[in-house]
Each structure stands twice: as structure tokens, then as C-alpha cells.
mmCIF file of C-alpha atoms and ligand atoms in Angstrom:
data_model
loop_
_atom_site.group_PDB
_atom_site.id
_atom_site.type_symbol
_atom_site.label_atom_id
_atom_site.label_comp_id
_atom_site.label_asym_id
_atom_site.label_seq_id
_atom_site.Cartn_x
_atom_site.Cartn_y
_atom_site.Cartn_z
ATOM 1 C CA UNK E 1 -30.499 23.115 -82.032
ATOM 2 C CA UNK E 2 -31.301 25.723 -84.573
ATOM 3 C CA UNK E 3 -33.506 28.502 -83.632
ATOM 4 C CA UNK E 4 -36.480 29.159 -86.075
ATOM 5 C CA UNK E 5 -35.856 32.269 -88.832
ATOM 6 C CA UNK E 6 -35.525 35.846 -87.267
ATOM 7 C CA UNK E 7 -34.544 39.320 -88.030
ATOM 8 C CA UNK E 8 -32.049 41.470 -86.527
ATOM 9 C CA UNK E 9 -32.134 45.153 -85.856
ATOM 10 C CA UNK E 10 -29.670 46.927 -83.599
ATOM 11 C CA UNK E 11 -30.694 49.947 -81.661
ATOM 12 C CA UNK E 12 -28.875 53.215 -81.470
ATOM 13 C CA UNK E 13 -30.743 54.405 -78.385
ATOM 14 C CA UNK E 14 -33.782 53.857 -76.038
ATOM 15 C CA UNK E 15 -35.705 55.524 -78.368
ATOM 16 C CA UNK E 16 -34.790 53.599 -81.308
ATOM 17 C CA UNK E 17 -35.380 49.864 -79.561
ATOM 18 C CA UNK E 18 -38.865 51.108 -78.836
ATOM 19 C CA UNK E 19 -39.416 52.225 -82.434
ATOM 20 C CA UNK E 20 -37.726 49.152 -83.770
ATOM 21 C CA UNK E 21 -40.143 46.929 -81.391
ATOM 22 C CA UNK E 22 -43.127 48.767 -82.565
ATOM 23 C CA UNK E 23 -42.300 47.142 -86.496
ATOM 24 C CA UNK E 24 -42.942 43.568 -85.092
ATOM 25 C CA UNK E 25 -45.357 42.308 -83.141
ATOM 26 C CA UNK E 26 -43.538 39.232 -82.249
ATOM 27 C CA UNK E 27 -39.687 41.652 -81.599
ATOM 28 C CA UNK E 28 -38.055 40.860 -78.717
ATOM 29 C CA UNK E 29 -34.832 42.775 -76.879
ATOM 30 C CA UNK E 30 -31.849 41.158 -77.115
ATOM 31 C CA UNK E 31 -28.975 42.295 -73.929
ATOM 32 C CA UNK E 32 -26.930 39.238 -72.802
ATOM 33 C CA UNK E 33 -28.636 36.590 -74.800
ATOM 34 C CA UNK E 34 -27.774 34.254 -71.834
ATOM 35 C CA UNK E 35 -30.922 33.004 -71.562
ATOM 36 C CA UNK E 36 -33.024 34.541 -74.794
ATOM 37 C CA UNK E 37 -31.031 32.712 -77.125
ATOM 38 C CA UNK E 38 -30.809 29.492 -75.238
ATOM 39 C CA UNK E 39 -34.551 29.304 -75.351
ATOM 40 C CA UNK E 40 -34.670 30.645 -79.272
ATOM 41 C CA UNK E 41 -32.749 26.876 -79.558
ATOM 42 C CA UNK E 42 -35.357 25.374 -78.232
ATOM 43 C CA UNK E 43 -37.874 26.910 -79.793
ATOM 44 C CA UNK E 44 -39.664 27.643 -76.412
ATOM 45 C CA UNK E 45 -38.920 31.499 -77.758
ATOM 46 C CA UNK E 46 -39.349 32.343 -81.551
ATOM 47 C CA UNK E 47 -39.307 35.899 -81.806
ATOM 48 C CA UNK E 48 -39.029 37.160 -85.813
ATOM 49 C CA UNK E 49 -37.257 39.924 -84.806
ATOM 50 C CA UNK E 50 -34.289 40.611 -81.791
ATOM 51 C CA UNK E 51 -33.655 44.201 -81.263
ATOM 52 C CA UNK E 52 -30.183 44.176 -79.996
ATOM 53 C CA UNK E 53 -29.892 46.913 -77.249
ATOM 54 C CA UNK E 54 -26.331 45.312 -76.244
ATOM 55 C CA UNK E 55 -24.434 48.709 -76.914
ATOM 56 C CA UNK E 56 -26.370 51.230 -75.585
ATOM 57 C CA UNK E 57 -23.817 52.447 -73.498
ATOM 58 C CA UNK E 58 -26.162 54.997 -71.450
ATOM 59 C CA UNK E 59 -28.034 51.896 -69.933
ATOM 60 C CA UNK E 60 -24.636 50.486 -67.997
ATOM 61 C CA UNK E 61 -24.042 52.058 -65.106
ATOM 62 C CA UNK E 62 -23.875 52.314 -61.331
ATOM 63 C CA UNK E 63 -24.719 56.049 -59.500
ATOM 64 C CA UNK E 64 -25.601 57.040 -55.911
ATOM 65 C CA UNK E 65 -28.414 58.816 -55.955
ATOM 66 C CA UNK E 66 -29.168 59.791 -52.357
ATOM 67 C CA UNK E 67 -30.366 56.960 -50.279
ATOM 68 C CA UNK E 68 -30.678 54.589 -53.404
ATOM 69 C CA UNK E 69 -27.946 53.303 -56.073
ATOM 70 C CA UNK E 70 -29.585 52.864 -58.959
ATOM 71 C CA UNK E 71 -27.959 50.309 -61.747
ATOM 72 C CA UNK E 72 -28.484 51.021 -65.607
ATOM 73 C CA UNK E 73 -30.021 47.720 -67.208
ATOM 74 C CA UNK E 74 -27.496 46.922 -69.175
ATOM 75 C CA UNK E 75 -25.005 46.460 -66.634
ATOM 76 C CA UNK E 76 -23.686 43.084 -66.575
ATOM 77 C CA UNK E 77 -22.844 40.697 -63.822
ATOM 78 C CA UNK E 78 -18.811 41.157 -63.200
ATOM 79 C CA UNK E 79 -20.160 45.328 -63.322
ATOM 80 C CA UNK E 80 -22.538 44.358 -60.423
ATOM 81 C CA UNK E 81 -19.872 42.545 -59.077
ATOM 82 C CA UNK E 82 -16.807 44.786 -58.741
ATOM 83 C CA UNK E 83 -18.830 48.465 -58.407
ATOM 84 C CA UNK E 84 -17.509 49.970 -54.741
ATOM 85 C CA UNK E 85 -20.515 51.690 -54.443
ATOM 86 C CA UNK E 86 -22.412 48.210 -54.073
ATOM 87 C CA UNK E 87 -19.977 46.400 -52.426
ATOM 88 C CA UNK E 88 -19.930 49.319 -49.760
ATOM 89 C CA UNK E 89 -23.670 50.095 -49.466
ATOM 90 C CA UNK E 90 -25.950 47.344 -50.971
ATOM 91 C CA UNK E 91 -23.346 44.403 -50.840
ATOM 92 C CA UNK E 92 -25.738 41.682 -51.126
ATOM 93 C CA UNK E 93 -26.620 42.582 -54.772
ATOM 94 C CA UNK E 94 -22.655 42.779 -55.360
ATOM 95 C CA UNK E 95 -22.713 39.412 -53.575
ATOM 96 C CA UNK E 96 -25.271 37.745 -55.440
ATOM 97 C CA UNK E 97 -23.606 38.743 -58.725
ATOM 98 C CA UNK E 98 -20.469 37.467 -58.198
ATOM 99 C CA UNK E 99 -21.971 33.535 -57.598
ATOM 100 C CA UNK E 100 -24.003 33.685 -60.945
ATOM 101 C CA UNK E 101 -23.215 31.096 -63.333
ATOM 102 C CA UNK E 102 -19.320 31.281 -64.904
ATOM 103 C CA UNK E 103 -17.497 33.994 -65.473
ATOM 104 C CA UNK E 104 -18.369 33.756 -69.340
ATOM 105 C CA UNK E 105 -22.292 34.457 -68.009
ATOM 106 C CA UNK E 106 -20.760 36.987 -65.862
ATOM 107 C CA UNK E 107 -19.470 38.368 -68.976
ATOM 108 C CA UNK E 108 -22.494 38.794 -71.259
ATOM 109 C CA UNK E 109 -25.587 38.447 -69.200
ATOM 110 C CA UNK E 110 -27.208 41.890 -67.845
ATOM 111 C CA UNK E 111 -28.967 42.652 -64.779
ATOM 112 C CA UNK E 112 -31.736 44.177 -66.335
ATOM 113 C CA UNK E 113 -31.869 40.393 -68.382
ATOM 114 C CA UNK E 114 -31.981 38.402 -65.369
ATOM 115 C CA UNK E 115 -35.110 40.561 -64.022
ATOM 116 C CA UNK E 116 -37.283 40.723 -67.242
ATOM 117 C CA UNK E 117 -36.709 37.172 -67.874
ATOM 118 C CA UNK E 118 -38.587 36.689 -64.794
ATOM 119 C CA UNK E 119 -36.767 33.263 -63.831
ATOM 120 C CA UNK E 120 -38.109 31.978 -60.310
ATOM 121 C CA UNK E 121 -34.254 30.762 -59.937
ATOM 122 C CA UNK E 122 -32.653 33.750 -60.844
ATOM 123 C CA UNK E 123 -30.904 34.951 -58.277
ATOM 124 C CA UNK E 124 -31.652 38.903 -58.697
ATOM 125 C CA UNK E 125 -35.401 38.563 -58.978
ATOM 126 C CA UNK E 126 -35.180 37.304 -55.482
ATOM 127 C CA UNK E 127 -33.575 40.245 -54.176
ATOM 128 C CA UNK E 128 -35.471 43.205 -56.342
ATOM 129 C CA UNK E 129 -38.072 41.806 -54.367
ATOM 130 C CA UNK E 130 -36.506 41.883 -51.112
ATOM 131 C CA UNK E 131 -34.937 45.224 -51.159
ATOM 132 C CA UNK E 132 -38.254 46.585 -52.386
ATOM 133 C CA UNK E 133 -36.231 47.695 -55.456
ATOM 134 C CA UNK E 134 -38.227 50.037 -58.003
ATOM 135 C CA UNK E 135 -37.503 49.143 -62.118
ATOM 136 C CA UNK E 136 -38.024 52.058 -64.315
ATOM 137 C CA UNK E 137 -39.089 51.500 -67.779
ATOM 138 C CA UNK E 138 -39.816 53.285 -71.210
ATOM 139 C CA UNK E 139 -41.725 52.610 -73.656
ATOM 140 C CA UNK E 140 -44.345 54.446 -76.179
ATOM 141 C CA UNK E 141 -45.926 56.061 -73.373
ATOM 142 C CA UNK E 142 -43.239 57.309 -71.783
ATOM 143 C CA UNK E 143 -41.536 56.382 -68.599
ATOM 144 C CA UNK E 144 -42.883 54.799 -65.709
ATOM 145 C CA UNK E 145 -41.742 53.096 -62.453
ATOM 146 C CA UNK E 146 -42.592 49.351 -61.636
ATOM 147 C CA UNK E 147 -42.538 48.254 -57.618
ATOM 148 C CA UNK E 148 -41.145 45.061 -57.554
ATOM 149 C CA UNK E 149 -43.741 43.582 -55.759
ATOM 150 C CA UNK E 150 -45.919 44.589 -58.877
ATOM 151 C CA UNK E 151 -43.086 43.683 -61.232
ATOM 152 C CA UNK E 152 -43.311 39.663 -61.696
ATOM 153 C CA UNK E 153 -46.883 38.613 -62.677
ATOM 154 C CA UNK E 154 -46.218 34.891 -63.531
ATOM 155 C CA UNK E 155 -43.397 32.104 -64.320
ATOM 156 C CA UNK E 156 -41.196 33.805 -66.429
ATOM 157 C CA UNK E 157 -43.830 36.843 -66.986
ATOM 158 C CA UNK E 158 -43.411 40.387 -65.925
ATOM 159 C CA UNK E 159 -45.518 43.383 -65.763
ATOM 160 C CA UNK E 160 -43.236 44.863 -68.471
ATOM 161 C CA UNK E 161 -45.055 45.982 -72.101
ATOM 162 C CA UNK E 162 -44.231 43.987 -74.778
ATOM 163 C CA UNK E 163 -42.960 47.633 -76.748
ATOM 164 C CA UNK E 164 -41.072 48.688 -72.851
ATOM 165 C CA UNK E 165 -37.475 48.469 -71.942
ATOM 166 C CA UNK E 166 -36.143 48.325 -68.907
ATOM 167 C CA UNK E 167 -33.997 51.487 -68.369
ATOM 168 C CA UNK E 168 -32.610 50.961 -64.517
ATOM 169 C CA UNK E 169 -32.924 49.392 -61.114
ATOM 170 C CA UNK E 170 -33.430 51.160 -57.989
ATOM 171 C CA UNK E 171 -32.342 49.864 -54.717
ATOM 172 C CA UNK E 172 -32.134 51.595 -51.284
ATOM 173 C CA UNK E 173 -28.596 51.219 -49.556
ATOM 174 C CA UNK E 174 -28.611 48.523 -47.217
ATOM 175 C CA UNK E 175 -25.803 47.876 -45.216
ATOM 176 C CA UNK E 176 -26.785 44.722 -43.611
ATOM 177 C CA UNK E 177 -27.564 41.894 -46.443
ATOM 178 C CA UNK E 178 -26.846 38.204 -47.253
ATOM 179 C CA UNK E 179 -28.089 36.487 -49.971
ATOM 180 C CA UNK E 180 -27.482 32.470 -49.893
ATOM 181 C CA UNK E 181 -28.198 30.095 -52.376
ATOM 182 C CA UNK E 182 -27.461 26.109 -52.131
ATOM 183 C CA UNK E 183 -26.600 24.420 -55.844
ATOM 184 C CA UNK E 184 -25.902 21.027 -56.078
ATOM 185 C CA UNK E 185 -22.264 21.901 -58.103
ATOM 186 C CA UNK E 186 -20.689 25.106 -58.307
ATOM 187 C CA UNK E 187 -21.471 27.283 -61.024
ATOM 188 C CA UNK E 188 -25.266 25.574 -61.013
ATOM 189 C CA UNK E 189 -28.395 27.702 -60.837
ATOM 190 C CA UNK E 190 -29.882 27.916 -57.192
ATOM 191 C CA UNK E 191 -31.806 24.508 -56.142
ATOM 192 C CA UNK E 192 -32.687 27.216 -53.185
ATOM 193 C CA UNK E 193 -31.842 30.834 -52.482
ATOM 194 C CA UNK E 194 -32.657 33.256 -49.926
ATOM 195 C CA UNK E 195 -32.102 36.787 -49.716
ATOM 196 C CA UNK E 196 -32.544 38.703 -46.232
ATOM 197 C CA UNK E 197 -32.011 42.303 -45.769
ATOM 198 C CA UNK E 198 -32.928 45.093 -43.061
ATOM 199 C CA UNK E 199 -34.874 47.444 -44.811
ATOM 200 C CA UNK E 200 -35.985 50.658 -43.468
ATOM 201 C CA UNK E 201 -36.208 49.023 -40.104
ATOM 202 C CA UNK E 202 -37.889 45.474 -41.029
ATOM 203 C CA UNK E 203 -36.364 42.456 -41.999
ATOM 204 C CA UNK E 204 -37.071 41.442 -45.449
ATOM 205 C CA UNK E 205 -36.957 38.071 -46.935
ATOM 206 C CA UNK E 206 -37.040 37.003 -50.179
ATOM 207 C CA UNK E 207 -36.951 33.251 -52.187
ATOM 208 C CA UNK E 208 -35.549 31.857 -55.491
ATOM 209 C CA UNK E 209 -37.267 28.528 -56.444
ATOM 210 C CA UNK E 210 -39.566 28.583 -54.490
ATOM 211 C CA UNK E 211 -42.342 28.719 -56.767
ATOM 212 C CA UNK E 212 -43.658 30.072 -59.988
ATOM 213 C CA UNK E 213 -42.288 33.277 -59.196
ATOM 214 C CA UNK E 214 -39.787 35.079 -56.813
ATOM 215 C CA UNK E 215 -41.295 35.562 -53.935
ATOM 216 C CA UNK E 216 -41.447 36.793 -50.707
ATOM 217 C CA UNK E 217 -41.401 35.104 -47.429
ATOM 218 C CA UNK E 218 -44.295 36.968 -45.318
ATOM 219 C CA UNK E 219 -44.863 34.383 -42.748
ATOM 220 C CA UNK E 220 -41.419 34.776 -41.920
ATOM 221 C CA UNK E 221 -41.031 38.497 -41.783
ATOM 222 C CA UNK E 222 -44.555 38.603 -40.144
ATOM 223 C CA UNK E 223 -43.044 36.057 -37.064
ATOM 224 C CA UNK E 224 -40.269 38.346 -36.692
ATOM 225 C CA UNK E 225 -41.944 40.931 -36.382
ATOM 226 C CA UNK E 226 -43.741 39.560 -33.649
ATOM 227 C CA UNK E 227 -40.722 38.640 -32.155
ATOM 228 C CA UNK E 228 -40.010 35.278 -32.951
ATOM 229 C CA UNK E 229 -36.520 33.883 -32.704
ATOM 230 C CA UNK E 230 -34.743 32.871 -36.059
ATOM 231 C CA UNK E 231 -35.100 29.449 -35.660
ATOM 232 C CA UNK E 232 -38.796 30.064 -34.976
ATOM 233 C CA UNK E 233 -39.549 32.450 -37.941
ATOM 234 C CA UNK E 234 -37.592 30.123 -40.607
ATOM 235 C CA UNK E 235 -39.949 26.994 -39.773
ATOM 236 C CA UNK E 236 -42.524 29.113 -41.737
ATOM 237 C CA UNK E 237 -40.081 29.489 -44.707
ATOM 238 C CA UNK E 238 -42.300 27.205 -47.116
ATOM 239 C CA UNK E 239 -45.402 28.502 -45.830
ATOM 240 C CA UNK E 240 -47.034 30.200 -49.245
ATOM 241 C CA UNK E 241 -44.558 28.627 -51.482
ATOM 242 C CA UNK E 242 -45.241 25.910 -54.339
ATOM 243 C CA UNK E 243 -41.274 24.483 -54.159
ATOM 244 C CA UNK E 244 -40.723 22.866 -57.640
ATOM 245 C CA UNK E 245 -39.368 19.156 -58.047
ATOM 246 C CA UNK E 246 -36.683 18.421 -60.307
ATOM 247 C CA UNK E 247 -33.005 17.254 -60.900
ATOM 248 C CA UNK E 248 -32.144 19.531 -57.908
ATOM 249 C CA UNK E 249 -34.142 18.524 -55.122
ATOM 250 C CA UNK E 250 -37.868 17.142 -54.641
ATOM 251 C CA UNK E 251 -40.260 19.834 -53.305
ATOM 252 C CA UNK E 252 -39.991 18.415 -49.704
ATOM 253 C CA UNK E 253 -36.572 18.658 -49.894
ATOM 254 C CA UNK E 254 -36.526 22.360 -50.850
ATOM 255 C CA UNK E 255 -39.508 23.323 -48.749
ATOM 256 C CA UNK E 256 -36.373 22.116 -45.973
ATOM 257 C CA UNK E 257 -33.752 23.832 -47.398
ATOM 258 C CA UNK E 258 -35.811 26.939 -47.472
ATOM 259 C CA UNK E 259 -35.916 26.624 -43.726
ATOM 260 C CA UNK E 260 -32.609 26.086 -43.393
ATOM 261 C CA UNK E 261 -30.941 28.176 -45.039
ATOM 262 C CA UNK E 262 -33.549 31.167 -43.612
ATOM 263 C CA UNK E 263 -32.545 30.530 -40.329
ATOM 264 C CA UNK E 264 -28.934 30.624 -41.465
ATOM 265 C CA UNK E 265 -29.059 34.245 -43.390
ATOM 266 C CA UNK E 266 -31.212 35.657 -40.337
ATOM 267 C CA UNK E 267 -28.592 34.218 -38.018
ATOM 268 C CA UNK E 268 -25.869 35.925 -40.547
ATOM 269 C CA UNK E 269 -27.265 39.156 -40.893
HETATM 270 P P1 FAD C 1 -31.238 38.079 -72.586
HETATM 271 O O1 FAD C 1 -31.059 36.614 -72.682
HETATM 272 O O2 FAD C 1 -30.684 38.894 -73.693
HETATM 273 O O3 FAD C 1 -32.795 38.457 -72.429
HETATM 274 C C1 FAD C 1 -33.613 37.758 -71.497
HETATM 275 C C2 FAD C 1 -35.042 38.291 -71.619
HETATM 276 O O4 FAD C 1 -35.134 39.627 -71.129
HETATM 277 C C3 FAD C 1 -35.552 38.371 -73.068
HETATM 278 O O5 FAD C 1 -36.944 38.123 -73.055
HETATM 279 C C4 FAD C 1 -35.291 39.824 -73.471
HETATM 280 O O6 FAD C 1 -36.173 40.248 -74.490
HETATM 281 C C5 FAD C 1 -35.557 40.550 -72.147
HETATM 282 N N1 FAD C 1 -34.751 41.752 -71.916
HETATM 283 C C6 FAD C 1 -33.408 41.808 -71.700
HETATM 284 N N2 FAD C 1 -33.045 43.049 -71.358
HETATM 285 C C7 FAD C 1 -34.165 43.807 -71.374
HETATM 286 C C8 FAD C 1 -34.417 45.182 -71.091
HETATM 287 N N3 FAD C 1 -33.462 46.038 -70.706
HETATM 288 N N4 FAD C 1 -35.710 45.639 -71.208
HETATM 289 C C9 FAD C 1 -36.698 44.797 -71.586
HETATM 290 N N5 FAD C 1 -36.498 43.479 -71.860
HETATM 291 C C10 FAD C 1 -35.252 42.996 -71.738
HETATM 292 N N6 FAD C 1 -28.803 33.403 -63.663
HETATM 293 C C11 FAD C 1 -28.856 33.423 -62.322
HETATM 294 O O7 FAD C 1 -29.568 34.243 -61.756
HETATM 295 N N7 FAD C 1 -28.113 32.531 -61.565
HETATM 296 C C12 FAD C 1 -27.303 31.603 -62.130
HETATM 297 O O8 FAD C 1 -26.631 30.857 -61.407
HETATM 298 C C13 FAD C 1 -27.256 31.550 -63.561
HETATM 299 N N8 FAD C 1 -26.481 30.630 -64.180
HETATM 300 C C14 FAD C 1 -26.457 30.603 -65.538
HETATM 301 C C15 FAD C 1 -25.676 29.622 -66.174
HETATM 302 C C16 FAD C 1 -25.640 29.556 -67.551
HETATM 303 C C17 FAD C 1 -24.793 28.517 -68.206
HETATM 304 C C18 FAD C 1 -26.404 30.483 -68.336
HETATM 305 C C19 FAD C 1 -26.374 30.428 -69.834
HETATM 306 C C20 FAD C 1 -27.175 31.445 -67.720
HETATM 307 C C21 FAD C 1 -27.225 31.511 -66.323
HETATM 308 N N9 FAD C 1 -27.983 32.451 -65.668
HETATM 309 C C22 FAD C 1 -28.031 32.489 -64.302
HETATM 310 C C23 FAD C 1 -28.793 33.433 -66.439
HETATM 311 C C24 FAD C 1 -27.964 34.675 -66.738
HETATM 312 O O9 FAD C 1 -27.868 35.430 -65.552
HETATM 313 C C25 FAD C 1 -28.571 35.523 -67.873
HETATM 314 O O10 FAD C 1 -27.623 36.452 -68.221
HETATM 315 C C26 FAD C 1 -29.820 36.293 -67.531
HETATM 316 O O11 FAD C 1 -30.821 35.443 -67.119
HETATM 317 C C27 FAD C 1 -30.386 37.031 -68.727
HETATM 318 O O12 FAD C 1 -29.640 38.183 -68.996
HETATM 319 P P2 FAD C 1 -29.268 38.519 -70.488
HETATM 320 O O13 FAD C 1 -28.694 39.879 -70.484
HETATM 321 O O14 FAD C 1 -28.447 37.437 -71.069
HETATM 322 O O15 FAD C 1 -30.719 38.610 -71.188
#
């Protein structure tokens, strides 16, 4: 397939991606293009103008910054993957990294891509919303900072400005964290995940496809709380989810395998 007409336009800088987005109504960033351009090929997406931030070197990094590492947008996946600071002190966003897609997705695609996108099956949104992660963006207005419990607003929408890019992630070091997500073959996107994490004191638990958007498990972190075992907590896995049905699994099935796997990451962590 042959994506409708567009412009190109590659930015220098922050500041020139949000001048170049302010030309065109209908611009869009380009990082990865690992999942932009597949849907320009479908004509699903039809921007008339991609603003290429892909080497704005500023935006790929990994820091410790106190209790938090904080990951520049335009970090890809094998960054994620390999970074000691992760791996030591926030391993489950190392971990999930390392199972997305190939290693040519691992290649290209960007962190920051993966959250804007706003994919229910991605596996970071899951986790941003697990760890309580904060995204900071720029834009026009300056810079702000996003929770991401605020962050995704709908299926594939975000509470990101249309002129805004997303600059960095925020997460708070935690050592204890397992992400696990069941795919039919390797290499496919998750037909479940589940991310669980102790953070500042509680356990967190968070869902891919499980819904419209990545979302949080409260009846299960609610249940623990109260003191429920595992096994007792995970039964409410599904409980304020809308599983989708598809090649992967029928909702029942993944309303399951949301229980499942639950009760296996709390027994893990
Ligand atoms: P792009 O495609 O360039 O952009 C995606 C969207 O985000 C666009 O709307 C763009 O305008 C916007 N955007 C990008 N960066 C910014 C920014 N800094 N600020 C504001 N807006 C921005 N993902 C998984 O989670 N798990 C998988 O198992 C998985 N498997 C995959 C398998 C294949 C074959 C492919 C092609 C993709 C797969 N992906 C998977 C998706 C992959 O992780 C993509 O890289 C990611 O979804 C998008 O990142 P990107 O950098 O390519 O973003």
C-alpha cells in the first residue's frame, strides 16, 4: 500500500519540530516510524506533513536523577534494553524492551513512540502506568509534566497537544518488577500483558489488551491491599476491563489469561 501525498520536514531541535508542526495543521512527528508509517499505508493516518525528530540526539538518553531514571524520548528499544542503570534499578522496563517485536523494531522504534501512539497492546504504556511514570512534554506553551494516569485519554489517544513533543519519561527506581506478556508466536504483540511492580510501598498492577486503553488493575491492587492472597487478588484481574476479541484470543479467553498470568507476576515478584 501507498500512503496518500505528504511533506517532509526534518527538525534540528525541540524547538524547531514545534515550529515546523505549527505550519500544518494536519503535521505529525515522525521517531521510529514503526507504527506511524505502517498506518500512513493504510491510510488509517494521512498526515500532509511528518516532522522527522529521528536525530535529535539530546532526546536519547538514560540519567539517574535521584530516586527516578528518566529516559529521553527518543531512545529506542535495544537503548532501553542494554542501559545498566535500568537493568539495575527499574529492570522491568529493561525487561519489557528487550521482548518487543524483532530486533529490526528494536532498532528503529522509540520509547517515547510506543507511549504517544497510545496502543492498548503496547507493552510500555502498560508499565508508564504502573510505575506511576511522569512524561514531560514541550510544546508552544512551554513545558509541562503529564501523570500517566492522566496521559492516555482513549484507544490510541493521548493527552498530548497536537503542536507537543514528548521530551522524556520519568520512572521511580524499582527494584522489584516483572512484566509478562503471553503472544501466541514469538516476536507477536501481547494477546495479554501484565506489569506488577512495588511502588513506594504498594503493589501496582498494570494491563496491555485489556481494553481500549492501558490500564490499571484496581480491584487487584485494592484486594491486596486488604490482604488478599495472590491467587485471591488475580480472580479480579478482568474486573473493569473490556478484553478485546480477535486473532489472539476471544475476550473470555483473555479476561482468563489476565488472571493467570496476575497471579503468576504477583507470585514472581
Ligand atoms: P512512530 O511510528 O514514529 O510514531 C508513532 C506515533 O507517535 C505517531 O503518531 C507520532 O507522531 C508520535 N510520536 C512519536 N514520537 C513522539 C514524540 N517524541 N512526541 C510526540 N509524538 C511522538 N510494540 C510493542 O509494544 N510490543 C510489540 O511486541 C511490538 N511489536 C511490533 C512488531 C512490529 C513488526 C512492528 C512494526 C511494531 C511493533 N511494535 C511493538 C511497535 C513498536 O514498538 C513501535 O516502535 C512503536 O509503537 C512506535 O515507536 P516509533 O518510534 O516507531 O514511533
Amino acid at each position: 500500500m501507498i500512503p496518500a501525498a505528504f511533506e517532509y520536514e526534518r527538525a534540528g531541535s525541540v524547538e524547531d519540530a514545534i515550529e515546523l508542526l505549527g505550519r500544518d495543521g494536519d503535521a505529525k512527528i515522525l521517531a521510529g516510524g514503526h507504527s506511524l508509517v505502517p498506518a500512513m499505508k493504510l491510510r488509517i493516518a494521512r498526515p500532509t506533513l511528518l516532522v522527522d525528530i529521528g536525530r535529535i540526539d539530546d532526546l536519547r538518553f538514560v540519567r539517574e536523577d535521584g530516586d527516578r531514571i528518566v529516559v529521553g524520548a527518543l531512545s529506542r528499544h535495544m537503548d532501553v534494553a542494554a542501559d545498566p542503570s535500568l537493568r539495575t534499578s527499574c529492570a522491568i522496563v529493561a525487561a519489557a524492551a528487550e521482548g518487543i517485536g524483532d530486533p529490526q523494531v528494536r532498532h528503529r522504534g522509540t520509547i517515547g513512540g510506543s507511549i504517544v501512539h497510545g496502543d492498548p497492546a503496547s507493552d510500555f504504556c502498560s508499565i508508564v502506568l504502573a510505575l506511576d511514570a511522569e512524561l514531560v512534554a514541550r510544546g508552544p506553551d512551554g513545558e509541562r509534566t503529564i501523570a500517566a494516569a492522566d496521559f492516555f485519554t482513549g484507544p490510541f489517544q493521548t493527552a498530548l497537544g497536537p503542536r507537543e513533543v514528548l521530551t522524556e519519561i520519568r520512572f521511580p527506581k524499582v527494584p522489584r518488577g516483572v512484566y509478562l506478556k503471553f503472544s501466541r508466536r514469538a516476536q507477536d504483540w501481547a494477546t495479554v500483558g501484565v506489569a506488577a511492580a512495588e511502588v513506594n510501598g504498594a503493589v501496582h498492577v498494570g494491563l496491555t489488551s485489556m481494553g481500549g486503553t492501558p490500564l490499571r488493575a484496581a480491584a487487584v491492587e485494592q484486594a491486596l491491599a486488604s490482604g488478599a492472597s495472590h491467587a485471591e487478588a488475580a480472580s479480579h484481574a478482568a474486573e473493569g476491563a473490556d478484553p478485546p476479541g480477535d486473532v489472539s484470543g476471544s475476550s473470555a479467553y483473555r479476561a482468563h489469561l489476565a488472571q493467570v498470568l496476575v497471579a503468576r507476576a504477583l507470585d514472581r515478584l
